[in-house]
Coordinates of C-alpha atoms in Angstrom, one line a residue:
V1 CA -11.9 -21.7 23.7
T2 CA -9.1 -19.2 23.1
V3 CA -8.0 -20.9 19.9
F4 CA -11.7 -21.1 18.7
A5 CA -12.1 -17.4 19.4
F6 CA -9.0 -16.5 17.5
V7 CA -10.1 -18.6 14.5
V8 CA -13.5 -16.9 14.5
Y9 CA -11.7 -13.5 14.6
M10 CA -9.5 -14.5 11.6
V11 CA -12.3 -16.0 9.4
P12 CA -13.6 -12.6 8.1
G13 CA -10.0 -11.9 6.9
M14 CA -10.4 -14.5 4.3
W15 CA -12.8 -12.1 2.6
G16 CA -10.8 -9.0 3.0
A17 CA -11.9 -7.7 6.4
P18 CA -9.1 -5.9 8.1
L19 CA -7.3 -7.9 10.9
K20 CA -5.5 -4.9 12.4
S21 CA -4.3 -6.7 15.5
I22 CA -2.3 -9.2 13.5
S23 CA -1.7 -7.2 10.3
A24 CA 2.0 -7.1 10.9
F25 CA 2.3 -10.8 10.5
L26 CA 0.1 -11.2 7.4
P27 CA 1.3 -10.9 3.8
P28 CA 1.2 -7.4 2.2
S29 CA -2.3 -6.3 1.4
A30 CA -1.2 -5.6 -2.2
T31 CA -0.7 -9.4 -2.7
Q32 CA -4.4 -10.2 -2.0
D33 CA -6.7 -10.5 -5.0
F34 CA -9.9 -10.1 -3.1
D35 CA -10.1 -7.3 -0.5
L36 CA -13.3 -5.9 0.8
S37 CA -11.6 -3.4 3.0
T38 CA -10.1 -1.5 0.2
V39 CA -11.7 1.9 -0.4
N40 CA -11.4 3.4 -3.8
F41 CA -9.9 6.9 -3.3
G42 CA -9.4 7.5 -7.0
A43 CA -6.1 7.4 -8.9
A44 CA -3.2 9.6 -7.9
P45 CA -2.2 12.3 -10.4
A46 CA 0.5 11.3 -12.7
A47 CA 3.5 13.5 -13.7
S48 CA 2.2 13.7 -17.2
A49 CA -1.0 12.9 -19.1
G50 CA -0.4 9.3 -18.2
T51 CA 1.2 8.4 -21.5
E52 CA 4.6 7.4 -20.2
K53 CA 5.3 4.3 -18.1
K54 CA 6.8 4.6 -14.7
K55 CA 10.3 3.2 -14.1
Y56 CA 10.3 -0.2 -12.2
Y57 CA 6.4 -0.2 -12.2
E58 CA 6.3 -3.9 -13.4
I59 CA 8.6 -5.1 -10.7
F60 CA 7.1 -3.4 -7.6
H61 CA 3.5 -2.2 -8.2
D62 CA 1.5 -5.4 -8.0
R63 CA 3.5 -6.9 -5.2
G64 CA 4.6 -4.1 -3.0
T65 CA 2.2 -1.2 -3.3
P66 CA -0.7 -0.7 -0.9
K67 CA -3.9 -0.8 -2.8
G68 CA -5.3 2.6 -3.9
F69 CA -1.8 4.2 -4.3
D70 CA 0.1 4.9 -7.4
P71 CA 3.7 5.9 -6.3
Y72 CA 6.9 6.4 -8.2
Y73 CA 9.6 3.7 -7.7
D74 CA 12.5 5.8 -9.0
Y75 CA 13.7 8.8 -6.9
E76 CA 14.6 11.0 -9.8
E77 CA 11.4 10.3 -11.6
G78 CA 9.3 11.0 -8.4
L79 CA 11.2 14.1 -7.7
A80 CA 10.7 15.5 -11.2
A81 CA 6.9 14.7 -10.9
A82 CA 6.8 16.5 -7.5
R83 CA 8.5 19.5 -9.0
E84 CA 6.1 19.6 -12.0
L85 CA 3.0 19.2 -9.7
N86 CA 4.5 21.6 -7.1
K87 CA 3.9 19.0 -4.3
P88 CA 6.1 17.8 -1.5
V89 CA 8.0 14.4 -1.6
L90 CA 7.4 11.5 0.8
I91 CA 10.0 8.8 0.7
D92 CA 8.8 5.5 2.0
F93 CA 11.6 3.0 2.7
T94 CA 10.0 -0.4 3.1
G95 CA 11.0 -4.1 3.1
W96 CA 9.4 -7.1 1.6
N97 CA 9.3 -9.0 4.9
C98 CA 9.4 -6.1 7.3
V99 CA 6.8 -6.6 10.1
N100 CA 6.6 -2.9 10.9
C101 CA 6.2 -2.0 7.3
R102 CA 3.2 -4.4 6.9
K103 CA 1.7 -2.8 10.0
M104 CA 2.1 0.7 8.6
E105 CA 0.5 -0.4 5.3
A106 CA -2.4 -2.1 7.0
N107 CA -3.1 0.5 9.7
V108 CA -1.8 3.9 8.6
W109 CA -1.7 4.1 4.8
T110 CA -5.2 2.7 4.6
D111 CA -6.7 5.1 7.1
P112 CA -9.0 7.4 5.0
K113 CA -7.7 10.6 6.7
V114 CA -4.1 9.7 6.0
A115 CA -4.7 8.5 2.5
A116 CA -6.5 11.8 1.7
L117 CA -3.6 13.8 3.0
L118 CA -1.1 11.8 1.0
R119 CA -3.1 12.4 -2.2

């Protein structure tokens, strides 16, 4: 009965439903192609008119960025953009296989109130 209940709990996750109680053990949300739980908050402002490409974007964005965010992956580039936009800097140290990092991405960064503050 316990295993069946757990399976029933996990089935909606196949279609993107948030599984917050086990989110730390799941792959990063950015790796999922189909995610119903993603809310479109709009694009984050870029440092310029969007004509220049961000450093390391090809390496990290698709695999390691929570959906709905558009961060900088180079400290100097992000710091320059923050100065230009007159905004504070948030440095997020994360790991590819970090359980606590996955939990933060799934439960905190995706919270609409937190995401609005970060933008």
